[in-house]
Short mmCIF file of C-alpha atoms in Angstrom, two decimals:
data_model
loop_
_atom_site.label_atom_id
_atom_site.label_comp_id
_atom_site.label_asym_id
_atom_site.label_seq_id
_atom_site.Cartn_x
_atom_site.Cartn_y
_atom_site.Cartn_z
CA UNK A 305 -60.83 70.71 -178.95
CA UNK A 306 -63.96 72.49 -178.05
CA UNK A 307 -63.64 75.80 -177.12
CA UNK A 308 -65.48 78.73 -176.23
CA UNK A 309 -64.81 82.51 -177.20
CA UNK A 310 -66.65 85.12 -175.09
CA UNK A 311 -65.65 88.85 -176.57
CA UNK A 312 -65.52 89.48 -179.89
CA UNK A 313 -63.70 92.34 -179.68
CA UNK A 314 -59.94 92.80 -181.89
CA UNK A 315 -58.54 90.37 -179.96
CA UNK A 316 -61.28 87.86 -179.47
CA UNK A 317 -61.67 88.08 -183.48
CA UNK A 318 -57.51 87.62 -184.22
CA UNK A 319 -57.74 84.53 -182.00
CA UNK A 320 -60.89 83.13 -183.43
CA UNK A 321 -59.08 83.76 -187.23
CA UNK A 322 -56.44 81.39 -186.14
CA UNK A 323 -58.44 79.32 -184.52
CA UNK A 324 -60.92 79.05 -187.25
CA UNK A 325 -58.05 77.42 -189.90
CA UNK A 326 -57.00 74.29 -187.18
CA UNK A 327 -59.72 71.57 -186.24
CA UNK A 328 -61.20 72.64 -183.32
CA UNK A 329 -65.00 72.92 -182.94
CA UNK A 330 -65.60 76.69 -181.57
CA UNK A 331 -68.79 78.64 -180.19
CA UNK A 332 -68.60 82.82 -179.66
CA UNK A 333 -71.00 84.63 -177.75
CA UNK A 334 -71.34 87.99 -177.66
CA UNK A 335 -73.79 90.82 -177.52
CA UNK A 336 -73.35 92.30 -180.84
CA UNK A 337 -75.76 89.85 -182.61
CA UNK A 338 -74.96 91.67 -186.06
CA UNK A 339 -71.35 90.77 -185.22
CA UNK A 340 -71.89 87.18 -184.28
CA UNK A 341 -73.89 87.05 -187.35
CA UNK A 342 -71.76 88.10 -189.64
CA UNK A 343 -68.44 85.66 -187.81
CA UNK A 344 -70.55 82.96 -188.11
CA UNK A 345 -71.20 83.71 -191.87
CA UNK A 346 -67.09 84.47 -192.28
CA UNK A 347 -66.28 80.73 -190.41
CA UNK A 348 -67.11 77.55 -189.88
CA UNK A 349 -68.66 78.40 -185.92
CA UNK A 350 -71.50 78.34 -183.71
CA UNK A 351 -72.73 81.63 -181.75
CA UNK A 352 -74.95 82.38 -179.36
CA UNK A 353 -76.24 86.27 -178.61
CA UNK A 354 -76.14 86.95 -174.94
CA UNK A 355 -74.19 88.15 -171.79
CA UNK A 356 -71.02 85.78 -171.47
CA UNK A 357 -71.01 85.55 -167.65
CA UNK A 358 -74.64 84.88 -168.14
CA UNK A 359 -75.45 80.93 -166.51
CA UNK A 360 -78.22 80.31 -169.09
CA UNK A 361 -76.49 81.70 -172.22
CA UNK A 362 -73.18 79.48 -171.32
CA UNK A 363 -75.29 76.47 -171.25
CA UNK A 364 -77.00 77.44 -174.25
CA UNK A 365 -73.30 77.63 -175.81
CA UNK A 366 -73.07 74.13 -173.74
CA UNK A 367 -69.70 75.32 -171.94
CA UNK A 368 -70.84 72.18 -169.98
CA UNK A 369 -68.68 70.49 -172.76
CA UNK A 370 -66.19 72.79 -173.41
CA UNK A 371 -62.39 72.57 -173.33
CA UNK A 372 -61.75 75.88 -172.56
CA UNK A 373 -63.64 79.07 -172.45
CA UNK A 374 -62.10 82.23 -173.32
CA UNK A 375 -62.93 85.88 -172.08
CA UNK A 376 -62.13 88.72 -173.78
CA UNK A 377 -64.38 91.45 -173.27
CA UNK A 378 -63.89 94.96 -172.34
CA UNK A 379 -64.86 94.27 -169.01
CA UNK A 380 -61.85 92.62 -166.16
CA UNK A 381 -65.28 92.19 -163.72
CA UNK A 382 -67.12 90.61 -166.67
CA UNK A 383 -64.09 88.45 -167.99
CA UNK A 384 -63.33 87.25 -164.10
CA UNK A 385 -66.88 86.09 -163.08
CA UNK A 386 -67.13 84.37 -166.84
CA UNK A 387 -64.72 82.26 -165.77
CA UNK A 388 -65.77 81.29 -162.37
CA UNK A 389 -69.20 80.74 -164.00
CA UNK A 390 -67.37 78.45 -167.07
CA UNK A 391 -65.76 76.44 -164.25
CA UNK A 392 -69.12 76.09 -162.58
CA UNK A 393 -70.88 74.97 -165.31
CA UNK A 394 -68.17 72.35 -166.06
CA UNK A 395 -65.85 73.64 -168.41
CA UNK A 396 -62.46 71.90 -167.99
CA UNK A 397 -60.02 75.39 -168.43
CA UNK A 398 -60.34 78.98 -168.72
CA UNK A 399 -58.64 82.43 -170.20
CA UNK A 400 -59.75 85.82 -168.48
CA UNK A 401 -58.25 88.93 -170.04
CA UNK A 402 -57.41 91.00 -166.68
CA UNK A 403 -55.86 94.70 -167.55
CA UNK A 404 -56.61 96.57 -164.22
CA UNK A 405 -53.01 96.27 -162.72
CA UNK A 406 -54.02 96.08 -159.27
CA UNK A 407 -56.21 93.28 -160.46
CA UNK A 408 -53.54 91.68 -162.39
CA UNK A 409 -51.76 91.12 -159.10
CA UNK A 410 -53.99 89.53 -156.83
CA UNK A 411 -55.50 87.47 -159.44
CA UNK A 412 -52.13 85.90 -159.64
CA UNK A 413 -52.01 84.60 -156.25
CA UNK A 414 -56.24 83.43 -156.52
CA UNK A 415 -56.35 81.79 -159.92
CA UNK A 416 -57.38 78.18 -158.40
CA UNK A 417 -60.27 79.80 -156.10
CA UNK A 418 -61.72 82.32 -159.21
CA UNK A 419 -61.44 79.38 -161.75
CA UNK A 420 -59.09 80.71 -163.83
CA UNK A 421 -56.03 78.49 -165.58
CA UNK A 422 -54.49 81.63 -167.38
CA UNK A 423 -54.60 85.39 -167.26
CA UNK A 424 -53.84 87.74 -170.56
CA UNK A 425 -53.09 91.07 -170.00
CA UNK A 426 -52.36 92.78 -173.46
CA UNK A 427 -50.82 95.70 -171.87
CA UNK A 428 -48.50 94.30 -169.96
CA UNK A 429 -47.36 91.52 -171.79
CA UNK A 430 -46.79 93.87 -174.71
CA UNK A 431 -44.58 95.91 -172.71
CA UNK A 432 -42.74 92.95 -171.36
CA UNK A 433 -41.62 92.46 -175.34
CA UNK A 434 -41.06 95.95 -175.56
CA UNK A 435 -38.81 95.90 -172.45
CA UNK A 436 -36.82 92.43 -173.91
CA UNK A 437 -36.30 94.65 -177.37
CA UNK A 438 -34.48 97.03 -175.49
CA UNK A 439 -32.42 94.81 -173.76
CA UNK A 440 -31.10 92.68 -176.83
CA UNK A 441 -30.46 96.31 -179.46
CA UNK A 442 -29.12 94.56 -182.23
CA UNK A 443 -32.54 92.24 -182.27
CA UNK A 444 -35.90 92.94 -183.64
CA UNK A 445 -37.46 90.18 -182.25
CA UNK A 446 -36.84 86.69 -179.66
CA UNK A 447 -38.53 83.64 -179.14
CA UNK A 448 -37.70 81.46 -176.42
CA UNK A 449 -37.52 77.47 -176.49
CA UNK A 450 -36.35 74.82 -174.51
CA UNK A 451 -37.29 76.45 -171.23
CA UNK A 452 -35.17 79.50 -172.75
CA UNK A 453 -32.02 77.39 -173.84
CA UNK A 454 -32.84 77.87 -177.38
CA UNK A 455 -33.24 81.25 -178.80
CA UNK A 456 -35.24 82.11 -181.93
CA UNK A 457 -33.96 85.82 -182.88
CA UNK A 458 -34.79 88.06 -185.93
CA UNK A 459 -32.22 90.42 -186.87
CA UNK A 460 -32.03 93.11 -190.03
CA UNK A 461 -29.27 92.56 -192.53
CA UNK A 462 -28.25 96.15 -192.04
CA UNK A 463 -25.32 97.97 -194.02
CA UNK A 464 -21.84 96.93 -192.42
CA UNK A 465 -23.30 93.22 -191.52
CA UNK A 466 -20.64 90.56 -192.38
CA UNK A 467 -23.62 88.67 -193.45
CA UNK A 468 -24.70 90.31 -196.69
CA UNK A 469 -23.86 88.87 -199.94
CA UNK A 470 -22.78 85.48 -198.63
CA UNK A 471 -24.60 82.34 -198.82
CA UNK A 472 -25.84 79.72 -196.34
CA UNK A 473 -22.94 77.34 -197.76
CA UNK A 474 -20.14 79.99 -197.38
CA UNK A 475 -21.43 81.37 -193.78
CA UNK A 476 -21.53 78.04 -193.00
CA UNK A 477 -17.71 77.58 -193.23
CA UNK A 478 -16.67 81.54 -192.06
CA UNK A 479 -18.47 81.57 -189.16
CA UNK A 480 -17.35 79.98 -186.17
CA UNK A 481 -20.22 80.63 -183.47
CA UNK A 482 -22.87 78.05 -185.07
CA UNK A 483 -26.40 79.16 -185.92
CA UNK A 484 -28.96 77.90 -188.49
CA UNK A 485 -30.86 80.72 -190.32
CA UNK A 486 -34.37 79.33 -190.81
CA UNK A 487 -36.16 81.89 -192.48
CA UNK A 488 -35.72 85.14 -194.63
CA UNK A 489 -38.64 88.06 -195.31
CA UNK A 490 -37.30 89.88 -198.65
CA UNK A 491 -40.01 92.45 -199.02
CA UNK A 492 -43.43 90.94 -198.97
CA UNK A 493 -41.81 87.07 -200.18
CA UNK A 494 -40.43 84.66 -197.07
CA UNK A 495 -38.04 82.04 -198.01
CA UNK A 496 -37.44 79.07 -196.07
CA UNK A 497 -33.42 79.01 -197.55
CA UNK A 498 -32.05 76.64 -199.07
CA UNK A 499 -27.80 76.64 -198.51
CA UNK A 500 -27.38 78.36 -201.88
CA UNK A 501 -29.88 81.33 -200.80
CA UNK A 502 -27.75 84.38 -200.61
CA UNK A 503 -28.63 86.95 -198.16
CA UNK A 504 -28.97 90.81 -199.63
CA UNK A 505 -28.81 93.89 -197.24
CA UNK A 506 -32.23 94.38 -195.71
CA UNK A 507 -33.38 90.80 -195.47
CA UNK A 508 -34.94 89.81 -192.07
CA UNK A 509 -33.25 87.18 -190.72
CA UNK A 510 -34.65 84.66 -188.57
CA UNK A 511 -32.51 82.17 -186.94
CA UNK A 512 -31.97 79.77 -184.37
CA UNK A 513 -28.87 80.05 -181.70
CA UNK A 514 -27.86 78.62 -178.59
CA UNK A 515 -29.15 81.12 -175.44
CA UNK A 516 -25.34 80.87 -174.43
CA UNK A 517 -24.16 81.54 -177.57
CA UNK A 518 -25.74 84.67 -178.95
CA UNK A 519 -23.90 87.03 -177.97
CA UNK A 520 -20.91 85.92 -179.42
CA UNK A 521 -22.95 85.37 -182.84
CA UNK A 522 -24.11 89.06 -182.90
CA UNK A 523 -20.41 89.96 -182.48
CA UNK A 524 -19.17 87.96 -185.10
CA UNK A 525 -21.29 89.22 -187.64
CA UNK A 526 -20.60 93.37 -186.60
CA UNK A 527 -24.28 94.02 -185.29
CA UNK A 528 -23.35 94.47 -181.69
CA UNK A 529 -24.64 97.65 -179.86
CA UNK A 530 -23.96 99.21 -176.86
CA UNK A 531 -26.56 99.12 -173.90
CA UNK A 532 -29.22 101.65 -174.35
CA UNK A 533 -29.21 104.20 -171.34
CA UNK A 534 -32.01 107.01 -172.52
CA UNK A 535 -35.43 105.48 -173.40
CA UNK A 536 -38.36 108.16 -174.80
CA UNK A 537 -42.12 107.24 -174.52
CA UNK A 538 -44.84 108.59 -176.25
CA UNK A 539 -48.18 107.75 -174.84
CA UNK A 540 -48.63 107.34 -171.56
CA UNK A 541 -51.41 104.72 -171.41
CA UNK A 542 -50.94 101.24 -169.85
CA UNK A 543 -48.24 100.21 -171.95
CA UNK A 544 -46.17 103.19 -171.34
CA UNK A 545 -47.28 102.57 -167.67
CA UNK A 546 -46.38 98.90 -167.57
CA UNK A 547 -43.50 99.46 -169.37
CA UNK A 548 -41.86 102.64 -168.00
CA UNK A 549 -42.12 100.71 -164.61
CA UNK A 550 -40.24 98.19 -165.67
CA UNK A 551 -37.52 100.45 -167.24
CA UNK A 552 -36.66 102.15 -164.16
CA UNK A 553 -36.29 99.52 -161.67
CA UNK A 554 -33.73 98.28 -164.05
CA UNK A 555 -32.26 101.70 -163.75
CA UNK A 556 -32.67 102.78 -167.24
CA UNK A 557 -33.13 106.98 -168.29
CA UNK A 558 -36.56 107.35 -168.75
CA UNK A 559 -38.96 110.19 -170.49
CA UNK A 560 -42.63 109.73 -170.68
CA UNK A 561 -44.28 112.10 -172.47
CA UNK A 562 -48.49 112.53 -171.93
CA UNK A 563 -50.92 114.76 -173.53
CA UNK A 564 -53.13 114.54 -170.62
CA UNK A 565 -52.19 116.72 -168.39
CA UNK A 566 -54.11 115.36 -165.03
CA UNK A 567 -53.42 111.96 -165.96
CA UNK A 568 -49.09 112.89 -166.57
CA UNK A 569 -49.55 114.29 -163.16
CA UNK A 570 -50.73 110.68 -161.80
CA UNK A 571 -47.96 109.33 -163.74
CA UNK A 572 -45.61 111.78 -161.85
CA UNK A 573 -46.67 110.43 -158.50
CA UNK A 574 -46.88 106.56 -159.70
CA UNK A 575 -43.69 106.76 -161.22
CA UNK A 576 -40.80 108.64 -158.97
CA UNK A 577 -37.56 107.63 -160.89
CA UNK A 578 -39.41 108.74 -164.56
CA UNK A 579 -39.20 111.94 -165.79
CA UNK A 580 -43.24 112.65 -166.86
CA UNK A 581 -43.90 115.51 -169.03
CA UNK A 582 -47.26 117.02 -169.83
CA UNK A 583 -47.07 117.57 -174.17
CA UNK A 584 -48.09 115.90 -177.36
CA UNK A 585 -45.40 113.72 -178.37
CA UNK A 586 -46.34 113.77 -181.69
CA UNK A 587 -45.64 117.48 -182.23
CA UNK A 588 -42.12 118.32 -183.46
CA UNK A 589 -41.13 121.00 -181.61
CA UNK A 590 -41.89 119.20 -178.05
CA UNK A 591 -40.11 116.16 -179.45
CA UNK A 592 -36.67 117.95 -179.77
CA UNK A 593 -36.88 120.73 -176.74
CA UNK A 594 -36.72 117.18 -174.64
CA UNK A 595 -33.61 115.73 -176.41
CA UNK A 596 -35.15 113.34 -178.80
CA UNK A 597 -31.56 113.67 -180.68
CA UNK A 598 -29.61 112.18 -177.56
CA UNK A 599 -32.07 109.49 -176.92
CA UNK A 600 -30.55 105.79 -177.53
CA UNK A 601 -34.51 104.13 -177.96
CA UNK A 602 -37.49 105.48 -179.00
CA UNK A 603 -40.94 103.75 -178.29
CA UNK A 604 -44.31 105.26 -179.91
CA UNK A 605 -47.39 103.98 -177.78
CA UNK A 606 -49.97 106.29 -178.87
CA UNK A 607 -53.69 104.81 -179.95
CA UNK A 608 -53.43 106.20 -183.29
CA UNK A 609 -51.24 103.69 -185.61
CA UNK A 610 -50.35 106.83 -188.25
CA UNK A 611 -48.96 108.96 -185.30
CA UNK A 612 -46.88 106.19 -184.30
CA UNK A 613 -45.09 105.72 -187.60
CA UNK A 614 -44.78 109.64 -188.07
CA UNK A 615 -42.83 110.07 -184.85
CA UNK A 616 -41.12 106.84 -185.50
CA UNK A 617 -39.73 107.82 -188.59
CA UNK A 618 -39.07 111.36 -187.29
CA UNK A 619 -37.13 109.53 -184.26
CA UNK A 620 -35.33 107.47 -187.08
CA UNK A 621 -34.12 110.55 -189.35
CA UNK A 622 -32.78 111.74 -185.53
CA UNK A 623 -30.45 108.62 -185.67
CA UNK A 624 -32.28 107.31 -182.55
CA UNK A 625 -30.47 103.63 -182.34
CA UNK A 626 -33.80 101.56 -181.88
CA UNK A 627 -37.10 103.12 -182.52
CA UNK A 628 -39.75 100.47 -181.30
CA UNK A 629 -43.35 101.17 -183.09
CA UNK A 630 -46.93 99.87 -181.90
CA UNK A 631 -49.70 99.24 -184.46
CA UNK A 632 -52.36 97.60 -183.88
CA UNK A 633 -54.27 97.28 -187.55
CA UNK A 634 -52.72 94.15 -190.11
CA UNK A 635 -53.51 96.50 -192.93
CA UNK A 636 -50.59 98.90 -192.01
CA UNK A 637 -47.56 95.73 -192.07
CA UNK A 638 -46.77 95.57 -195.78
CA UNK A 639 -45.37 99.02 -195.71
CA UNK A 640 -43.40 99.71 -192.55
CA UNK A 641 -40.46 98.13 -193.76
CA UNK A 642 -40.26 100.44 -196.76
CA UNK A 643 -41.11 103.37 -194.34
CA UNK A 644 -37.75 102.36 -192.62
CA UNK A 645 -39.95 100.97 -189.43
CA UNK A 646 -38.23 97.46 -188.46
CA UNK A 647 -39.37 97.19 -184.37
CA UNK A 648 -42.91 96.62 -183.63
CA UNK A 649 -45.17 95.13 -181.59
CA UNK A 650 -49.03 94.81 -181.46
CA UNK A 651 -50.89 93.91 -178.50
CA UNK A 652 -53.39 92.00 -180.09
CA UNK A 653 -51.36 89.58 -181.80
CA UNK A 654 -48.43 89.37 -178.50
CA UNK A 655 -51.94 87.99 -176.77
CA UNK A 656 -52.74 85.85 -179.80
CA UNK A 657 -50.13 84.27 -179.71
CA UNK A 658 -49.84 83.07 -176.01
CA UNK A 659 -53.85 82.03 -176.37
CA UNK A 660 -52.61 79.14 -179.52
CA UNK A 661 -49.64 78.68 -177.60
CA UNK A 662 -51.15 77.20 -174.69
CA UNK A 663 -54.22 75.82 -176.74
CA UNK A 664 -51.41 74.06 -178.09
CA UNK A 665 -49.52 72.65 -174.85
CA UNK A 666 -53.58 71.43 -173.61
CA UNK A 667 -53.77 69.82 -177.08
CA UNK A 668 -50.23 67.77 -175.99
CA UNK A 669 -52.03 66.57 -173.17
CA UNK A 670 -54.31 65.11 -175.28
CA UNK A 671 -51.79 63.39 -178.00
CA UNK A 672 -50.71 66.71 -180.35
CA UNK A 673 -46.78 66.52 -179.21
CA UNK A 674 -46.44 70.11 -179.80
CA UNK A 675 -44.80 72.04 -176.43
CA UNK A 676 -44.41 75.08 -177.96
CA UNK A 677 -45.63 77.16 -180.79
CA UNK A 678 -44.71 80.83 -182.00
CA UNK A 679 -45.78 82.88 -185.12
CA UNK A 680 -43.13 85.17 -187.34
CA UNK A 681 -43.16 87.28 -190.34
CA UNK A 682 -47.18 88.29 -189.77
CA UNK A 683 -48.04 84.52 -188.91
CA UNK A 684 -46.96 83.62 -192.10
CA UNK A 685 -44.47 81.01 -190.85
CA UNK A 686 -44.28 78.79 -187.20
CA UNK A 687 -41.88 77.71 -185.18
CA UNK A 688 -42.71 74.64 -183.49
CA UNK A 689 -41.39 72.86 -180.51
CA UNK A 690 -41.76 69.05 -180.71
CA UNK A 691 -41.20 66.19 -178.48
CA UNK A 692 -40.18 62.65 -180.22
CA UNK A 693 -41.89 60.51 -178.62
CA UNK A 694 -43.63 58.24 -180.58
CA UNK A 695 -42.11 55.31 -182.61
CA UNK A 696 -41.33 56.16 -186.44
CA UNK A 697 -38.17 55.07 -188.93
CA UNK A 698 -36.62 58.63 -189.07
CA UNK A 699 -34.44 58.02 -185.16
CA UNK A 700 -30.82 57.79 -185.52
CA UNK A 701 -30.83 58.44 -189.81
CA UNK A 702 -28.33 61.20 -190.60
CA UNK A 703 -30.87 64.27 -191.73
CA UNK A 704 -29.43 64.48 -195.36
CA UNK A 705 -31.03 60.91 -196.03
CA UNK A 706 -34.63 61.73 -194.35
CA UNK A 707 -37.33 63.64 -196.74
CA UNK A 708 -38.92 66.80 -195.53
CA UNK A 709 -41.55 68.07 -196.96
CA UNK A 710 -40.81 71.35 -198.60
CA UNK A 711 -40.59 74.68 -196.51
CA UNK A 712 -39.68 72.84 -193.70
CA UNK A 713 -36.86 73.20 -191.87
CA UNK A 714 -35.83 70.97 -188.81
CA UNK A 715 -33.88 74.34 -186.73
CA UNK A 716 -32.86 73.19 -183.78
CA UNK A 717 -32.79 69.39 -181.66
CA UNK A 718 -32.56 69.58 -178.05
CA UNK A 719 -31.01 66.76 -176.08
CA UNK A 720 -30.97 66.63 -172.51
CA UNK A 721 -28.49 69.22 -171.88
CA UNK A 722 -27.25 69.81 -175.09
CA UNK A 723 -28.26 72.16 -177.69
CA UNK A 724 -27.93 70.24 -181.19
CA UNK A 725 -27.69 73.24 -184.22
CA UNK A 726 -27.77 70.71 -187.07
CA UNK A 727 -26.44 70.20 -190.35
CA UNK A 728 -27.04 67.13 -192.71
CA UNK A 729 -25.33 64.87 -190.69
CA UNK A 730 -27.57 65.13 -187.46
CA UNK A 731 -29.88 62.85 -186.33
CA UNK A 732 -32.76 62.57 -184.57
CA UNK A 733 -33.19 60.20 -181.32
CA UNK A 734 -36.58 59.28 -179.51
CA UNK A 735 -36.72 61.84 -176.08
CA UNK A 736 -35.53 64.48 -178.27
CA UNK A 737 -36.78 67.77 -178.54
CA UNK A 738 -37.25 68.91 -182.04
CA UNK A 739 -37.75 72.90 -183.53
CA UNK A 740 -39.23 72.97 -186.46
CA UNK A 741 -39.75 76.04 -189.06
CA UNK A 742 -42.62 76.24 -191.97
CA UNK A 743 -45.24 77.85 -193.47
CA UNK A 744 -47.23 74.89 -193.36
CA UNK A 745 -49.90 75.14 -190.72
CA UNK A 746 -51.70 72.68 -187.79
CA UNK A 747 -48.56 70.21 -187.70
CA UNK A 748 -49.53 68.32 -184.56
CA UNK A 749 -47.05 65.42 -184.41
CA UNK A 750 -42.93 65.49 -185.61
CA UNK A 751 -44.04 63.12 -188.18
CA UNK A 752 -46.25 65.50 -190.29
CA UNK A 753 -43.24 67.25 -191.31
CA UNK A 754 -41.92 64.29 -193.33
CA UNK A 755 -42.98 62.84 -196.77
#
């Protein structure tokens, strides 16, 4: 596909890394003409120096040609009239990244007349994983499939989990609520397991369940918890915003605490059913005069990635059932699970991944049979959603007999209604809809996962 990145900013540069390693022809523009010098040194892409919304500089870039055009700047104005100008010009779809809530909801209802196929908001999708975290406690993370029949969840092999020291073989025949783990992150080494893998307290587990039976799983294996009630936020910016909005409609105990004292005072009056207080939520003292102790989550939202794992790990040493963490630099991810840090999300990389994802479902339209794509353990492994549609010899062959190429692991098949958790004697039929795990990258097609 040819596509067009306008913004070069963190996220503009995460999407163009991923972008970079699949076969797409790319063009950036961007002011910065150091930085689009020095991207265009790193990969294998073309870049033009210039004002995005510009007419001239987008034909110079020939958007004329493009696939889609992508706009990520700093600017919601800049990123909205880029893509009315893309459209104009002749490029087939566009991306705007929209943060201004009040924007965010009007845009919604005039996509087709601004041009637009998709908005991002980082912000507020963020806080839409942050608000699904606290719903499901026992889980670390969920991916959805299937049009949300198909969940793919990540747990933690904590102490008292029925899971640790078994194997795939002997879970297989204790457990009765039927799940296939797909992937484990030991440390810095994933494993795509094979049924003699044993599983050791601490592993992340990634694994794939039926929607309807999930709960019943988490039961089974002793990591149940009870509903969270009291939710503390640090950092009141437009996470905490989007995300403390969403907590109290749903009727959920909420403190926000804000250093800036005229802007926790806006809060106040934007927020009636939140309790806003003016403080540093990073100082000790403030942290347990409000209760931090009797608080059943914990979410750290401040800009600065080393505040946000103090106060986490403060809010863990508390006992504070789920402590949710934001970072935002790659660099810091090696060591948060040593630091005791298991929850955490990153704007940057929640946006990432929605930009491939659809990049993906526009490539289907065009023969990749990939519906939908996700990223785990630091996009070192992918879950992919295929549809069998074209005509091979692996249909109706029990899965034991097939060969898959190694660290690959077919997780879940989809039929109609029914939700297919295999085991060697499964079988694939054309109109199926196939989840696949690996750590290969840019499988387009079913078939690439076979040898």
């Amino acid at each position: 596909m040819r596509i067009v990145i306008i913004g070069l900013g963190t996220i503009g540069k995460t999407i163009l890394k991923v972008l970079s390693s699949e076969s797409h022809t790319i063009t950036i523009i961007d002011e910065n003409k150091d930085k689009i010098e020095e991207l265009i040194e790193k990969y294998d892409v073309f870049g033009v120096v210039g004002n995005g919304a510009c007419m001239g500089i987008q034909r110079e870039a020939k958007v004329r040609d493009a696939d889609l055009v992508i706009s990520l700047t700093d600017s919601d104005e800049l990123n909205i009239f880029a893509c009315m100008v893309a459209r104009k010009v002749g490029a087939k779809n566009t991306i705007a990244r929209v943060r201004n809530p009040d924007y965010s909801k009007q845009i919604a209802e005039m996509k087709e007349d601004l041009g637009i196929s998709m908005l991002v908001n980082p912000e507020k999708d963020t806080a839409n994983e942050i608000f699904n975290l606290i719903n499901l406690p026992s889980i670390v993370q969920a991916e959805r499939f299937a049009k949300g029949r198909v969940m793919l969840v990540e747990i933690v092999a904590e102490k008292g989990c029925s899971l640790i020291g078994e194997t795939l073989i002997s879970l297989g025949k204790k457990l009765s609520t039927k799940v296939l783990i797909c992937a484990v992150q030991r440390g810095t080494e994933v494993f795509i397991p094979a049924g003699t893998f044993e599983i050791k307290e601490g592993d992340k587990i990634h694994f794939t369940s039926d929607a309807n039976t999930l709960g019943a799983f988490l039961a089974e294996i002793n990591l149940v918890q009870s509903r969270l009630k009291k939710i503390m936020i640090v950092g009141g910016g437009k996470i905490g915003l989007y995300l403390a909005e969403q907590l109290s409609k749903n009727k959920y105990k909420i403190k926000l605490l804000e250093a800036d004292k005229a802007y926790a005072e806006e809060l106040a009056e934007e927020l009636p059913r939140v309790t806003v207080i003016h403080g540093n939520g990073t100082q000790h003292e403030l942290l347990l005069e409000e209760g931090i102790e009797g608080m059943d989550a914990f979410v750290a939202l401040t800009n600065i990635d080393e505040e946000n794992m103090i106060v986490s790990m403060f809010a863990n040493k508390m006992n504070v059932k789920k402590t949710i963490t934001q970072i935002k630099s790659d660099d810091l991810y090696g060591m948060l699970g040593e630091l005791g840090i298991q929850n955490t999300v990153s704007p940057t990389h929640v946006v990432a991944n929605r930009v491939v994802s659809y990049i993906r479902a526009l490539a289907n339209k065009r023969g990749s049979n990939v519906l939908t794509l996700s990223r785990l353990v630091n996009n070192q492994v992918e879950a992919l959603e295929f549809f069998a549609k074209k005509q091979g010899k692996i249909y109706d062959k029990p899965l034991k007999d097939l060969k898959i190429k190694e660290n690959c692991l077919i997780a879940c098949i989809i039929r109609e209604s029914q939700v297919i958790i295999p085991d060697g004697n499964s079988c694939i039929q054309r109109g199926d809809n196939v989840i696949v795990v690996t750590t290969h990258k840019q499988f387009d097609d079913l078939m690439d996962i076979f040898a």
